[in-house]
Coordinates of C-alpha atoms and ligand atoms in Angstrom, one line a residue:
M1238 CA 23.2 22.5 -9.5
S1239 CA 20.1 24.2 -8.2
K1240 CA 20.0 26.9 -5.1
R1241 CA 18.7 24.4 -3.0
V1242 CA 22.2 22.8 -3.0
A1243 CA 25.7 23.8 -1.8
C1244 CA 28.7 21.7 -1.9
I1245 CA 31.5 22.4 0.0
N1246 CA 33.6 19.9 -1.2
L1247 CA 33.2 17.0 -3.7
P1248 CA 35.3 13.9 -4.1
R1249 CA 37.6 13.2 -7.1
Q1250 CA 39.1 9.8 -7.5
K1251 CA 42.3 10.9 -8.8
D1252 CA 42.9 12.6 -5.2
A1253 CA 41.5 9.9 -3.0
A1254 CA 44.8 7.9 -2.9
K1255 CA 46.8 11.0 -2.3
K1256 CA 49.3 10.4 0.6
A1257 CA 49.4 13.5 3.1
D1258 CA 51.4 14.0 6.3
V1259 CA 48.9 13.3 9.3
T1260 CA 48.0 15.5 11.9
Q1261 CA 46.1 14.8 15.0
T1262 CA 43.3 17.1 16.4
I1263 CA 41.5 16.6 19.5
I1264 CA 38.1 17.3 19.8
D1265 CA 36.1 19.5 22.5
K1266 CA 32.8 18.0 23.3
N1267 CA 31.4 21.2 24.7
I1268 CA 30.9 22.6 21.5
V1269 CA 27.2 21.6 20.5
P1270 CA 25.6 24.2 18.0
D1271 CA 22.6 26.1 19.5
N1272 CA 20.3 25.8 16.5
L1273 CA 20.4 22.0 16.8
K1274 CA 19.9 21.7 20.4
A1275 CA 17.0 24.2 20.1
L1276 CA 15.1 22.0 17.1
F1277 CA 16.2 18.5 18.1
A1278 CA 16.8 18.0 22.0
G1279 CA 14.6 15.2 23.2
K1280 CA 13.7 14.1 19.6
Y1281 CA 14.7 11.1 17.9
F1282 CA 17.7 9.8 15.6
Y1283 CA 17.7 6.6 13.3
I1284 CA 21.0 5.2 11.8
K1285 CA 20.8 2.4 9.4
T1286 CA 24.3 0.7 8.9
F1287 CA 25.5 -1.2 5.8
G1288 CA 29.0 -2.9 5.7
C1289 CA 32.0 -3.6 7.6
Q1290 CA 33.2 -3.0 11.3
A1291 CA 34.7 0.5 10.5
N1292 CA 31.3 1.5 9.5
I1293 CA 29.7 0.1 12.9
R1294 CA 32.3 2.3 14.5
D1295 CA 31.5 5.5 12.8
E1296 CA 27.7 4.6 13.4
E1297 CA 28.8 4.7 17.4
V1298 CA 30.5 8.1 16.9
M1299 CA 27.6 9.8 15.0
A1300 CA 25.4 8.6 17.5
G1301 CA 27.6 10.3 20.1
Y1302 CA 27.3 13.2 18.6
L1303 CA 23.5 13.4 18.1
T1304 CA 23.3 12.5 21.7
L1305 CA 25.4 15.6 22.7
V1306 CA 22.4 17.3 21.2
G1307 CA 19.9 15.7 23.8
M1308 CA 18.5 13.1 20.7
K1309 CA 17.6 9.9 21.6
R1310 CA 18.3 6.8 19.2
T1311 CA 15.2 5.1 18.3
D1312 CA 14.9 1.9 15.9
N1313 CA 11.5 2.9 14.5
Q1314 CA 12.3 4.8 11.5
K1315 CA 9.1 6.0 11.2
E1316 CA 9.7 8.5 14.5
A1317 CA 12.9 9.7 13.4
D1318 CA 13.7 13.4 13.3
I1319 CA 17.1 13.0 12.0
A1320 CA 18.0 9.7 9.9
I1321 CA 21.4 8.6 8.9
I1322 CA 22.2 6.2 6.2
N1323 CA 25.6 4.8 6.5
T1324 CA 26.6 3.1 3.1
C1325 CA 29.1 0.4 1.9
A1326 CA 30.7 0.6 -1.6
V1327 CA 32.9 -3.0 -1.1
R1328 CA 30.4 -4.6 -3.7
E1329 CA 27.8 -3.7 -6.1
N1330 CA 24.9 -5.2 -4.4
A1331 CA 26.1 -3.5 -0.9
E1332 CA 25.9 -0.2 -3.1
E1333 CA 22.5 -1.2 -4.7
K1334 CA 20.8 -1.3 -1.4
V1335 CA 21.1 2.5 -0.4
Y1336 CA 18.9 3.5 -3.2
G1337 CA 15.8 1.6 -1.9
E1338 CA 16.4 2.8 1.5
I1339 CA 16.8 6.7 0.5
G1340 CA 13.1 6.0 -0.9
T1341 CA 11.8 5.0 2.5
F1342 CA 12.5 8.2 4.3
K1343 CA 10.5 10.6 1.8
C1344 CA 7.1 10.1 3.8
N1345 CA 9.1 11.5 7.0
K1346 CA 9.8 14.6 5.5
E1347 CA 6.3 15.0 4.2
R1348 CA 5.1 14.4 7.8
N1349 CA 7.8 16.4 9.6
K1350 CA 9.1 19.5 8.1
N1351 CA 12.1 19.7 10.2
F1352 CA 13.4 15.9 9.5
M1353 CA 16.7 15.5 8.2
L1354 CA 18.2 12.9 6.2
V1355 CA 22.0 12.3 5.9
L1356 CA 23.8 9.9 3.7
A1357 CA 27.2 9.0 4.9
G1358 CA 29.7 6.0 4.4
C1359 CA 31.7 4.7 1.4
V1360 CA 29.4 5.1 -1.4
M1361 CA 29.6 8.9 -0.8
Q1362 CA 33.1 9.0 -1.4
E1363 CA 32.6 7.7 -5.1
E1364 CA 33.1 10.6 -7.7
G1365 CA 29.8 12.1 -8.9
I1366 CA 27.3 10.1 -6.6
A1367 CA 26.8 12.7 -4.2
V1368 CA 25.5 15.3 -6.8
D1369 CA 23.2 12.8 -8.5
L1370 CA 21.7 11.9 -5.3
L1371 CA 20.6 14.9 -4.5
Q1372 CA 19.0 15.5 -7.6
S1373 CA 17.1 12.1 -7.6
Y1374 CA 16.1 12.5 -3.9
P1375 CA 15.6 16.0 -2.8
W1376 CA 14.9 15.3 0.7
I1377 CA 18.3 14.6 1.5
S1378 CA 19.5 17.2 3.8
L1379 CA 23.3 16.5 4.1
V1380 CA 25.9 13.9 2.3
I1381 CA 29.1 13.7 4.4
G1382 CA 32.3 11.3 3.4
T1383 CA 33.9 9.1 5.5
H1384 CA 36.7 11.9 6.5
D1385 CA 33.9 14.0 8.3
V1386 CA 32.0 12.3 10.9
H1387 CA 33.4 14.4 13.5
N1388 CA 32.0 17.5 11.3
L1389 CA 28.5 16.0 11.9
L1390 CA 26.7 18.6 14.0
N1391 CA 28.4 21.8 12.4
L1392 CA 27.3 20.5 9.0
L1393 CA 23.9 20.0 10.0
S1394 CA 23.9 23.2 11.8
E1395 CA 25.1 24.8 8.6
A1396 CA 22.3 23.2 6.5
L1397 CA 19.8 24.4 9.2
R1398 CA 21.4 28.1 8.8
R1399 CA 21.4 28.1 5.4
K1400 CA 18.0 26.3 4.6
Q1401 CA 20.3 24.5 1.9
S1402 CA 21.0 20.6 1.4
L1403 CA 24.7 20.6 1.8
I1404 CA 27.5 18.2 0.2
N1405 CA 30.6 17.7 2.3
V1406 CA 32.7 14.9 0.8
R1407 CA 36.3 15.5 1.1
S1408 CA 38.6 13.3 -1.1
F1409 CA 41.2 12.1 1.3
A1410 CA 42.1 12.4 4.8
D1411 CA 45.2 14.0 6.7
E1412 CA 43.9 14.0 10.3
I1413 CA 43.3 11.5 13.3
I1414 CA 40.9 12.6 15.3
E1415 CA 41.1 12.1 19.2
N1416 CA 38.2 12.5 21.9
M1417 CA 35.2 12.0 19.5
P1418 CA 31.9 11.1 21.5
S1419 CA 30.4 7.7 21.1
Q1420 CA 27.3 5.6 21.9
R1421 CA 28.5 2.4 21.8
L1422 CA 26.1 -0.2 20.5
S1423 CA 26.6 -3.0 23.2
S1424 CA 27.7 -2.7 26.7
Y1425 CA 29.8 -5.9 26.5
Q1426 CA 31.5 -6.0 23.3
A1427 CA 33.3 -3.2 21.8
Y1428 CA 35.3 -2.4 18.8
V1429 CA 38.3 0.1 18.9
N1430 CA 39.8 1.4 15.7
I1431 CA 43.7 1.2 15.4
S1432 CA 44.3 2.4 11.9
Y1433 CA 42.1 4.2 9.4
G1434 CA 42.4 3.5 5.5
C1435 CA 44.6 1.4 3.7
D1436 CA 47.7 1.5 2.0
K1437 CA 47.7 -1.8 0.1
F1438 CA 45.3 -1.5 -3.2
C1439 CA 44.6 -4.8 -3.7
T1440 CA 43.3 -4.2 -7.6
Y1441 CA 39.7 -5.3 -6.9
C1442 CA 39.3 -3.0 -3.7
I1443 CA 37.6 0.5 -3.3
V1444 CA 38.5 0.5 0.5
P1445 CA 41.8 2.7 -0.3
Y1446 CA 39.7 5.0 -2.2
T1447 CA 36.7 5.4 0.3
R1448 CA 38.7 5.5 3.5
G1449 CA 42.0 7.2 2.2
R1450 CA 45.7 6.1 2.8
E1451 CA 46.8 4.3 6.1
R1452 CA 46.6 6.5 9.3
S1453 CA 47.9 4.5 12.8
R1454 CA 46.4 6.0 16.0
A1455 CA 49.0 6.6 18.8
P1456 CA 49.2 3.6 20.7
E1457 CA 48.8 5.4 24.1
D1458 CA 45.4 6.7 22.7
I1459 CA 44.3 3.4 22.0
I1460 CA 45.5 1.8 25.1
N1461 CA 43.4 4.4 26.9
E1462 CA 40.4 3.7 24.9
C1463 CA 41.0 -0.2 25.8
K1464 CA 41.7 0.6 29.4
K1465 CA 38.6 2.3 29.9
L1466 CA 36.5 -0.3 28.4
V1467 CA 38.2 -2.8 30.6
D1468 CA 37.0 -0.4 33.5
E1469 CA 33.9 -0.2 32.5
G1470 CA 33.6 -4.3 32.4
Y1471 CA 33.5 -4.8 28.6
K1472 CA 33.7 -8.7 28.1
E1473 CA 35.4 -8.4 24.4
I1474 CA 37.5 -5.8 22.5
T1475 CA 38.1 -6.2 18.8
L1476 CA 40.9 -4.3 17.4
L1477 CA 40.0 -2.5 14.1
G1478 CA 42.2 -1.7 11.0
Q1479 CA 41.7 -2.7 7.3
N1480 CA 45.1 -4.2 7.9
V1481 CA 45.8 -4.6 11.4
N1482 CA 49.6 -6.1 11.0
S1483 CA 51.1 -2.8 8.9
Y1484 CA 49.8 -1.1 12.2
G1485 CA 52.5 1.5 13.4
L1486 CA 54.9 1.4 10.3
D1487 CA 53.8 5.1 9.7
L1488 CA 54.2 6.5 13.2
K1489 CA 58.3 5.3 12.5
N1490 CA 59.1 4.8 16.0
G1491 CA 59.3 0.7 16.2
T1492 CA 55.8 0.5 17.7
T1493 CA 54.3 -2.9 15.8
F1494 CA 50.9 -4.4 16.0
A1495 CA 52.6 -7.4 18.1
S1496 CA 53.6 -5.0 20.8
L1497 CA 50.2 -3.2 20.8
L1498 CA 48.3 -6.5 21.0
E1499 CA 50.5 -7.4 24.1
S1500 CA 50.1 -4.1 26.1
V1501 CA 46.2 -4.4 25.6
A1502 CA 46.2 -8.2 26.4
K1503 CA 47.7 -7.6 29.7
L1504 CA 45.0 -4.8 30.3
G1505 CA 43.0 -8.0 31.2
V1506 CA 40.0 -7.9 29.0
P1507 CA 38.4 -11.5 28.9
R1508 CA 38.6 -11.4 25.1
L1509 CA 40.4 -9.8 22.8
K1510 CA 40.6 -10.2 19.0
F1511 CA 41.3 -8.3 16.0
L1512 CA 40.4 -7.7 12.1
T1513 CA 41.8 -7.8 9.7
S1514 CA 45.1 -9.6 9.0
Y1515 CA 47.0 -9.1 6.1
P1516 CA 49.1 -12.6 5.7
S1517 CA 52.4 -11.7 4.4
Q1518 CA 52.6 -9.2 7.1
F1519 CA 51.5 -11.3 9.7
S1520 CA 54.6 -11.7 11.9
D1521 CA 56.2 -14.6 13.9
D1522 CA 56.0 -11.8 16.9
M1523 CA 52.3 -12.1 16.3
I1524 CA 52.1 -15.8 16.8
E1525 CA 54.0 -15.5 19.9
V1526 CA 51.9 -12.7 21.5
M1527 CA 48.8 -14.7 20.4
A1528 CA 50.1 -18.2 22.0
K1529 CA 51.3 -16.2 25.0
Y1530 CA 48.0 -14.8 26.4
D1531 CA 45.0 -17.0 27.1
N1532 CA 42.7 -14.0 26.7
I1533 CA 43.5 -13.5 23.2
E1534 CA 41.2 -15.5 21.1
K1535 CA 42.5 -18.5 19.4
W1536 CA 40.7 -17.8 16.4
L1537 CA 42.2 -15.9 13.4
H1538 CA 40.9 -14.4 10.3
F1539 CA 43.2 -14.8 7.7
P1540 CA 41.8 -13.9 4.2
V1541 CA 43.4 -15.7 1.4
Q1542 CA 41.5 -14.3 -1.4
S1543 CA 42.8 -16.6 -4.0
G1544 CA 44.5 -20.0 -3.6
S1545 CA 46.5 -19.3 -7.0
T1546 CA 49.9 -17.6 -7.2
S1547 CA 49.0 -15.8 -10.5
C1548 CA 45.9 -14.9 -9.4
L1549 CA 47.1 -13.3 -6.4
K1550 CA 49.5 -11.6 -8.4
R1551 CA 46.8 -9.7 -10.7
M1552 CA 45.0 -9.1 -7.5
A1553 CA 48.3 -7.6 -6.1
R1554 CA 48.4 -9.6 -3.3
R1555 CA 51.8 -9.3 -1.9
Y1556 CA 52.0 -13.2 -1.3
T1557 CA 52.0 -16.6 -3.1
R1558 CA 50.1 -19.7 -2.2
D1559 CA 53.1 -21.6 -1.0
E1560 CA 53.9 -18.2 1.3
Y1561 CA 50.4 -18.6 2.6
L1562 CA 50.5 -22.2 3.3
E1563 CA 54.1 -21.6 4.7
K1564 CA 52.3 -19.2 7.6
V1565 CA 49.3 -21.6 8.1
R1566 CA 51.7 -24.3 8.9
K1567 CA 53.8 -21.9 11.2
I1568 CA 50.5 -20.6 13.0
R1569 CA 49.3 -24.4 13.4
E1570 CA 52.5 -25.5 15.0
R1571 CA 52.2 -23.1 17.7
M1572 CA 48.6 -23.1 18.3
P1573 CA 47.2 -26.8 17.1
D1574 CA 43.6 -25.8 18.0
I1575 CA 43.4 -22.4 16.6
A1576 CA 40.4 -21.6 14.4
L1577 CA 41.2 -20.2 10.8
T1578 CA 38.5 -18.3 8.7
T1579 CA 38.9 -16.4 5.5
D1580 CA 37.6 -14.2 2.7
I1581 CA 37.6 -15.5 -0.9
I1582 CA 36.9 -13.9 -4.4
V1583 CA 35.7 -16.0 -7.1
G1584 CA 35.5 -15.3 -10.6
F1585 CA 38.4 -12.2 -10.3
P1586 CA 39.1 -11.2 -13.7
G1587 CA 41.1 -13.8 -15.8
E1588 CA 40.5 -16.5 -13.1
T1589 CA 40.9 -19.8 -15.2
E1590 CA 39.7 -22.9 -14.5
E1591 CA 43.0 -24.1 -13.2
E1592 CA 43.6 -21.0 -10.8
F1593 CA 40.1 -21.6 -9.5
A1594 CA 41.3 -25.5 -8.9
D1595 CA 44.0 -24.0 -6.8
T1596 CA 41.9 -22.1 -4.9
L1597 CA 39.5 -25.2 -4.1
K1598 CA 42.6 -27.3 -3.1
L1599 CA 44.0 -24.6 -0.9
A1600 CA 40.7 -24.5 0.8
E1601 CA 40.5 -27.8 1.3
E1602 CA 44.2 -27.9 2.8
V1603 CA 43.6 -25.3 5.2
S1604 CA 40.3 -26.6 6.2
Y1605 CA 38.7 -23.4 7.3
S1606 CA 36.5 -23.3 9.9
A1607 CA 34.3 -21.0 8.0
A1608 CA 34.7 -18.6 5.0
F1609 CA 33.2 -15.6 3.7
T1610 CA 32.7 -16.4 -0.1
F1611 CA 32.1 -13.3 -2.8
I1612 CA 31.6 -13.2 -6.5
Y1613 CA 33.9 -10.7 -7.8
S1614 CA 32.3 -7.2 -8.4
A1615 CA 33.8 -4.7 -10.5
R1616 CA 34.3 -1.5 -8.8
Q1617 CA 34.5 1.9 -11.1
G1618 CA 38.2 3.1 -10.6
T1619 CA 40.0 0.1 -9.5
P1620 CA 42.6 -1.3 -11.8
A1621 CA 40.9 -5.0 -11.9
A1622 CA 37.5 -3.2 -13.3
K1623 CA 39.6 -2.7 -16.4
M1624 CA 40.8 -6.3 -17.1
E1625 CA 39.2 -9.0 -18.8
Q1626 CA 36.0 -9.9 -16.8
V1627 CA 35.0 -13.6 -16.3
P1628 CA 31.2 -14.4 -17.2
S1629 CA 28.7 -14.1 -14.7
E1630 CA 27.5 -17.9 -15.4
V1631 CA 31.0 -19.1 -15.1
Q1632 CA 31.4 -16.7 -11.7
H1633 CA 28.1 -18.1 -10.0
E1634 CA 29.3 -22.0 -11.0
R1635 CA 32.2 -21.5 -9.3
F1636 CA 31.0 -19.9 -6.3
D1637 CA 28.7 -22.7 -5.6
R1638 CA 31.2 -25.3 -5.9
L1639 CA 33.8 -23.6 -3.6
K1640 CA 30.6 -22.9 -1.2
A1641 CA 30.2 -26.9 -1.3
L1642 CA 33.4 -27.4 -0.3
I1643 CA 33.5 -24.9 2.4
D1644 CA 30.4 -26.1 3.9
V1645 CA 32.0 -29.3 4.3
T1646 CA 35.3 -27.9 6.3
T1647 CA 33.0 -26.0 8.4
A1648 CA 30.5 -29.0 9.3
K1649 CA 34.0 -30.7 9.6
H1650 CA 35.2 -28.4 12.3
S1651 CA 32.0 -28.0 14.3
S1652 CA 31.7 -31.6 14.5
T1653 CA 35.2 -31.8 16.5
M1654 CA 33.7 -29.6 18.9
I1655 CA 30.6 -32.1 20.3
G1656 CA 31.4 -33.1 23.8
K1657 CA 33.3 -30.5 24.7
T1658 CA 32.6 -27.4 26.8
F1659 CA 33.2 -23.9 25.5
D1660 CA 33.0 -20.5 27.0
I1661 CA 30.1 -18.4 25.1
L1662 CA 29.7 -14.8 25.2
V1663 CA 26.0 -14.5 25.2
Q1664 CA 24.2 -12.0 22.4
G1665 CA 20.8 -12.8 23.9
P1666 CA 17.8 -14.5 22.8
S1667 CA 17.3 -16.3 19.5
K1668 CA 15.1 -14.3 17.0
R1669 CA 12.9 -17.6 16.3
N1670 CA 12.7 -18.8 19.8
S1671 CA 12.7 -16.4 22.8
E1672 CA 13.8 -19.4 25.2
V1673 CA 17.0 -20.3 23.2
L1674 CA 20.1 -18.0 23.8
S1675 CA 22.6 -17.5 21.0
G1676 CA 26.6 -16.5 21.6
Y1677 CA 29.8 -16.8 20.2
A1678 CA 32.6 -19.2 21.1
T1679 CA 36.1 -18.0 21.5
N1680 CA 36.5 -19.9 17.9
G1681 CA 34.1 -17.6 16.5
K1682 CA 31.4 -20.1 16.3
L1683 CA 27.6 -19.6 16.8
V1684 CA 26.4 -21.8 19.5
N1685 CA 22.7 -21.9 20.6
F1686 CA 21.6 -23.6 23.9
K1687 CA 18.5 -23.1 26.3
G1688 CA 18.8 -20.4 28.8
P1689 CA 17.2 -17.1 30.7
A1690 CA 17.5 -14.2 28.8
Y1691 CA 19.2 -12.2 31.6
L1692 CA 22.5 -14.0 30.5
T1693 CA 22.8 -11.8 27.8
G1694 CA 26.4 -10.2 28.1
C1695 CA 27.5 -12.8 30.5
I1696 CA 30.3 -15.0 29.4
V1697 CA 28.9 -18.9 30.1
P1698 CA 30.2 -22.3 29.8
V1699 CA 28.0 -24.3 27.3
K1700 CA 28.7 -28.1 26.4
I1701 CA 28.2 -28.9 22.9
L1702 CA 25.5 -31.4 21.8
E1703 CA 25.3 -31.2 18.2
S1704 CA 26.5 -29.7 15.2
H1705 CA 24.9 -27.9 12.1
V1706 CA 26.7 -26.1 9.2
Y1707 CA 26.2 -22.9 10.5
S1708 CA 25.7 -23.2 14.0
L1709 CA 26.0 -25.6 17.0
I1710 CA 23.7 -26.7 19.8
G1711 CA 24.5 -27.1 23.2
E1712 CA 23.4 -27.0 27.3
L1713 CA 24.4 -24.8 29.9
A1714 CA 27.1 -26.5 31.8
E1715 CA 26.4 -24.5 35.1
D1716 CA 23.3 -23.3 36.9
P1717 CA 22.4 -20.0 35.3
L1718 CA 21.5 -17.9 38.6
V1719 CA 25.4 -18.8 39.8
L1720 CA 26.5 -17.7 36.4
K1721 CA 24.5 -14.5 36.8
A1722 CA 25.6 -13.8 40.3
K1723 CA 29.5 -14.4 39.0
D1724 CA 28.9 -11.9 36.3
V1725 CA 27.5 -9.5 38.5
A1726 CA 30.1 -9.7 40.8
F1727 CA 32.6 -9.4 38.1
L1728 CA 31.1 -6.0 36.6
M1729 CA 30.7 -4.6 40.5
S1730 CA 34.5 -5.6 40.9
K1731 CA 35.1 -3.1 37.9
D1732 CA 32.5 -0.2 39.1
P1733 CA 34.9 2.8 40.0
L1734 CA 32.5 4.2 42.5
L1735 CA 32.6 0.9 44.5
K1736 CA 36.2 0.5 43.9
E1737 CA 37.0 3.8 45.1
Y1738 CA 34.5 2.9 48.3
L1739 CA 36.0 -0.5 49.3
A1740 CA 39.7 1.0 48.9
L1741 CA 38.5 3.6 51.3
D1742 CA 36.9 1.2 53.6
E1743 CA 40.4 -0.8 53.8
N1744 CA 42.5 2.0 54.4
I1745 CA 39.9 3.2 57.4
R1746 CA 40.5 -0.3 58.6
S1747 CA 44.3 0.0 58.5
D1748 CA 44.5 3.3 59.6
A1749 CA 46.3 3.6 63.1
S1750 CA 44.8 7.0 64.0
I1751 CA 41.4 6.0 63.4
K1752 CA 41.9 2.8 65.4
E1753 CA 43.1 4.9 68.4
L1754 CA 40.1 6.9 68.0
G1755 CA 38.0 3.9 68.0
D1756 CA 39.4 2.4 71.1
A1757 CA 39.2 6.1 72.7
L1758 CA 35.4 5.9 72.0
V1759 CA 35.0 2.3 73.6
R1760 CA 37.0 3.0 76.4
E1761 CA 35.4 6.6 77.3
K1762 CA 31.7 5.0 77.0
K1763 CA 32.9 2.3 79.3
A1764 CA 34.1 4.7 81.6
M1765 CA 30.9 6.9 81.3
G1766 CA 28.7 4.0 82.6
E1767 CA 31.3 2.7 85.5
S1768 CA 31.3 6.3 86.8
F1769 CA 27.4 6.9 86.8
M1770 CA 27.5 7.5 90.7
D1771 CA 30.2 10.3 90.4
K1772 CA 28.6 13.3 88.5
D1773 CA 32.0 14.9 88.1
I1774 CA 34.0 12.0 87.0
H1775 CA 31.1 11.1 84.8
E1776 CA 30.7 14.2 83.2
A1777 CA 34.7 14.4 82.4
H1778 CA 34.4 10.8 80.5
K1779 CA 31.4 12.4 78.7
A1780 CA 33.4 15.6 77.6
E1781 CA 36.1 13.5 76.3
Y1782 CA 33.8 11.0 74.6
E1783 CA 32.4 13.7 72.8
K1784 CA 35.6 15.3 72.0
V1785 CA 36.6 11.8 70.3
L1786 CA 33.4 11.7 68.4
E1787 CA 33.9 15.1 67.0
A1788 CA 37.5 14.0 66.0
M1789 CA 36.2 11.0 64.6
K1790 CA 33.7 13.2 62.4
N1791 CA 36.5 15.3 61.3
H1792 CA 38.7 12.7 60.4
P1793 CA 39.4 13.2 56.5
L1794 CA 39.2 9.7 55.6
L1795 CA 35.9 9.2 57.7
A1796 CA 34.7 12.6 55.9
N1797 CA 35.2 11.0 52.7
R1798 CA 33.4 7.9 53.4
N1799 CA 30.4 9.9 54.4
E1800 CA 30.5 11.8 51.2
L1801 CA 30.4 8.5 49.2
M1802 CA 27.8 6.8 50.9
S1803 CA 24.8 7.9 49.4
L1804 CA 26.4 7.7 46.0
V1805 CA 27.5 4.0 46.8
E1806 CA 23.7 3.8 48.1
E1807 CA 22.0 4.9 44.7
R1808 CA 24.5 2.5 42.7
L1809 CA 23.6 -0.5 44.6
L1810 CA 20.0 0.5 44.2
E1811 CA 20.6 0.6 40.7
V1812 CA 22.2 -3.0 40.8
R1813 CA 18.8 -4.4 42.4
D1814 CA 16.7 -2.9 39.3
Y1815 CA 19.2 -4.3 36.9
L1816 CA 18.7 -7.4 38.7
R1817 CA 15.0 -7.4 38.5
Ligands
SAH2067 N1 40.8 -5.0 4.9 C1 39.9 -6.4 5.0 C2 38.6 -6.3 4.2 C3 38.4 -5.6 3.0 S1 36.8 -5.9 2.5 C4 40.9 -7.3 4.1 O1 41.9 -6.9 3.3 O2 40.5 -8.6 4.3 C5 36.1 -7.5 3.0 C6 36.4 -8.6 1.9 O3 35.4 -8.3 0.8 C7 37.8 -9.0 1.2 O4 38.5 -9.7 2.3 C8 37.5 -9.6 0.0 O5 37.3 -10.7 0.0 C9 35.8 -8.9 -0.6 N2 35.8 -8.0 -1.5 C10 36.6 -6.8 -1.5 N3 36.8 -6.0 -2.5 C11 35.7 -7.0 -3.5 C12 34.9 -6.8 -4.8 N4 35.3 -5.7 -5.6 N5 34.6 -8.0 -5.2 C13 34.3 -8.9 -4.5 N6 34.5 -9.0 -3.4 C14 35.4 -8.1 -2.5
SF4_2068 FE1 41.1 -4.0 0.5 FE2 43.3 -5.2 0.4 FE3 42.9 -3.0 1.7 FE4 41.9 -5.1 2.4 S1 44.0 -5.2 2.4 S2 40.9 -3.1 2.4 S3 41.1 -6.0 0.6 S4 42.9 -3.0 -0.4
F3S2069 FE1 32.1 -1.2 2.8 FE2 33.6 0.8 3.6 FE3 33.8 -1.3 4.9 S1 33.2 -0.1 1.4 S2 33.5 -2.9 3.8 S3 32.1 0.0 4.5 S4 35.6 0.5 4.5

């Protein structure tokens, strides 16, 4: 390796699955390297993320760090002073996208000598990749792994100081990092990590090697994060873990996902969901908690992967076809309207026509409201990559058959929604027609309807008129302005400053000493008016009046209100601007 490049840590696949004792580290957000600030404050960063919600959440954290430096986000790649490509390794086609993407940043470096390109995410955890990348693309400044997002600023600073490109990809993580900064991508939908990594080692899957062994966050840290989001007026929280149902097992104190879910539901967020469930660990308690709380969405992503017991065994999924179907039966018995979605892998090594037929039968029987179907993709270092592979034409032919069947069940589910009204969380105007809004129903379905853009981020009732395979068409069931007003009222009721002001006002109204002072003020004023003929009496009342006035000024509750007033005024003016 040339002098231009320094390796701090390089990943080794055989170490990636190591189990270690987990420690917790709390970040101090005030530490920001001076050389980064000097060079990048006021400049722009750009982040392109591939893959799942774990990567999206990492993007938000990295954006949080760059904002600490004083940088601003841009969606225009050309004006970026720092760019991050956040990669996904779950299938070959996801990985391939990365290489094309890196090439497009060469001109940033040619235009701007201070430009820094960072490669992050799951692909970087693969053995040998980082060194190869830096040899082929010398304009990369830093390669970090998934276990080092919290070191982003220090590593960028170090690369600047050394005038070298750096690689720091650790094989495995033994830390839970708390208090990381984060700049969320949405002001109404939030992801909250509950655990990192995965201990399941399904034989096709690279995730346990790229994200490390399973580590659960402490329940109080998760609940505090959710509480803050509720106070900020977030409409939807999604709890994230590669396997949410094993959450808490490593804490060894009896914490379960069902108990965590219940605690978060009680915080009162309008919509609560979670990803991803592992069928055999989905407990009866989970069914009860889901059924009990209206704000938990009646939608469950329940990945089956295959409908064949023998194939599931080769995948090391720890359930049989019958056990999966039994769980589905129980869930539907308690929540008849629940929407079930799934992930299915087609053409897994050794998959026979009979095994595939079992998958088709299961998909038909469960009648999913939607399903993600994937052609098996061999991942280096995973056990399935060494098994006997299914020819590509067979994989594609089976994939098409499964897709056709899934389209039928998806359409069937959508058609049951016609004529009914659903609460939709509005995502904004559709890409094709700015007068049409898109949003998601609580069962996960995408609904389009005519409406004004100012409803973005609101939850609105929409009556479903027509269904298509991948989306539905509806109409707003209420006046949009009334809906917006309700939304503003909801948000205002969450505003901590206004909450404090209204509570103080309430205290002032019910405070006996203030009432007394108020009465005295009126009394003295009246007496002053009545005594204008007698100078001495008039002066005495006037002096008393001023004394009361002074006492009011010094009353702690009233003084507090005066202090808050200008802040509240500012906040209300912000609301007016927001409504424009
Ligand atoms: N932890 C989650 C998500 C894992 S990745 C879960 O267990 O469901 C998301 C999906 O990608 C998986 O459910 C699986 O269907 C698919 N997948 C994972 N590895 C794959 C591979 N090597 N080839 C094809 N699909 C894969
Ligand atoms: Fe991968 Fe299986 Fe873990 Fe999901 S449960 S992340 S498919 S190893
Ligand atoms: Fe991809 Fe990593 Fe997620 S491999 S699916 S980004 S955990």
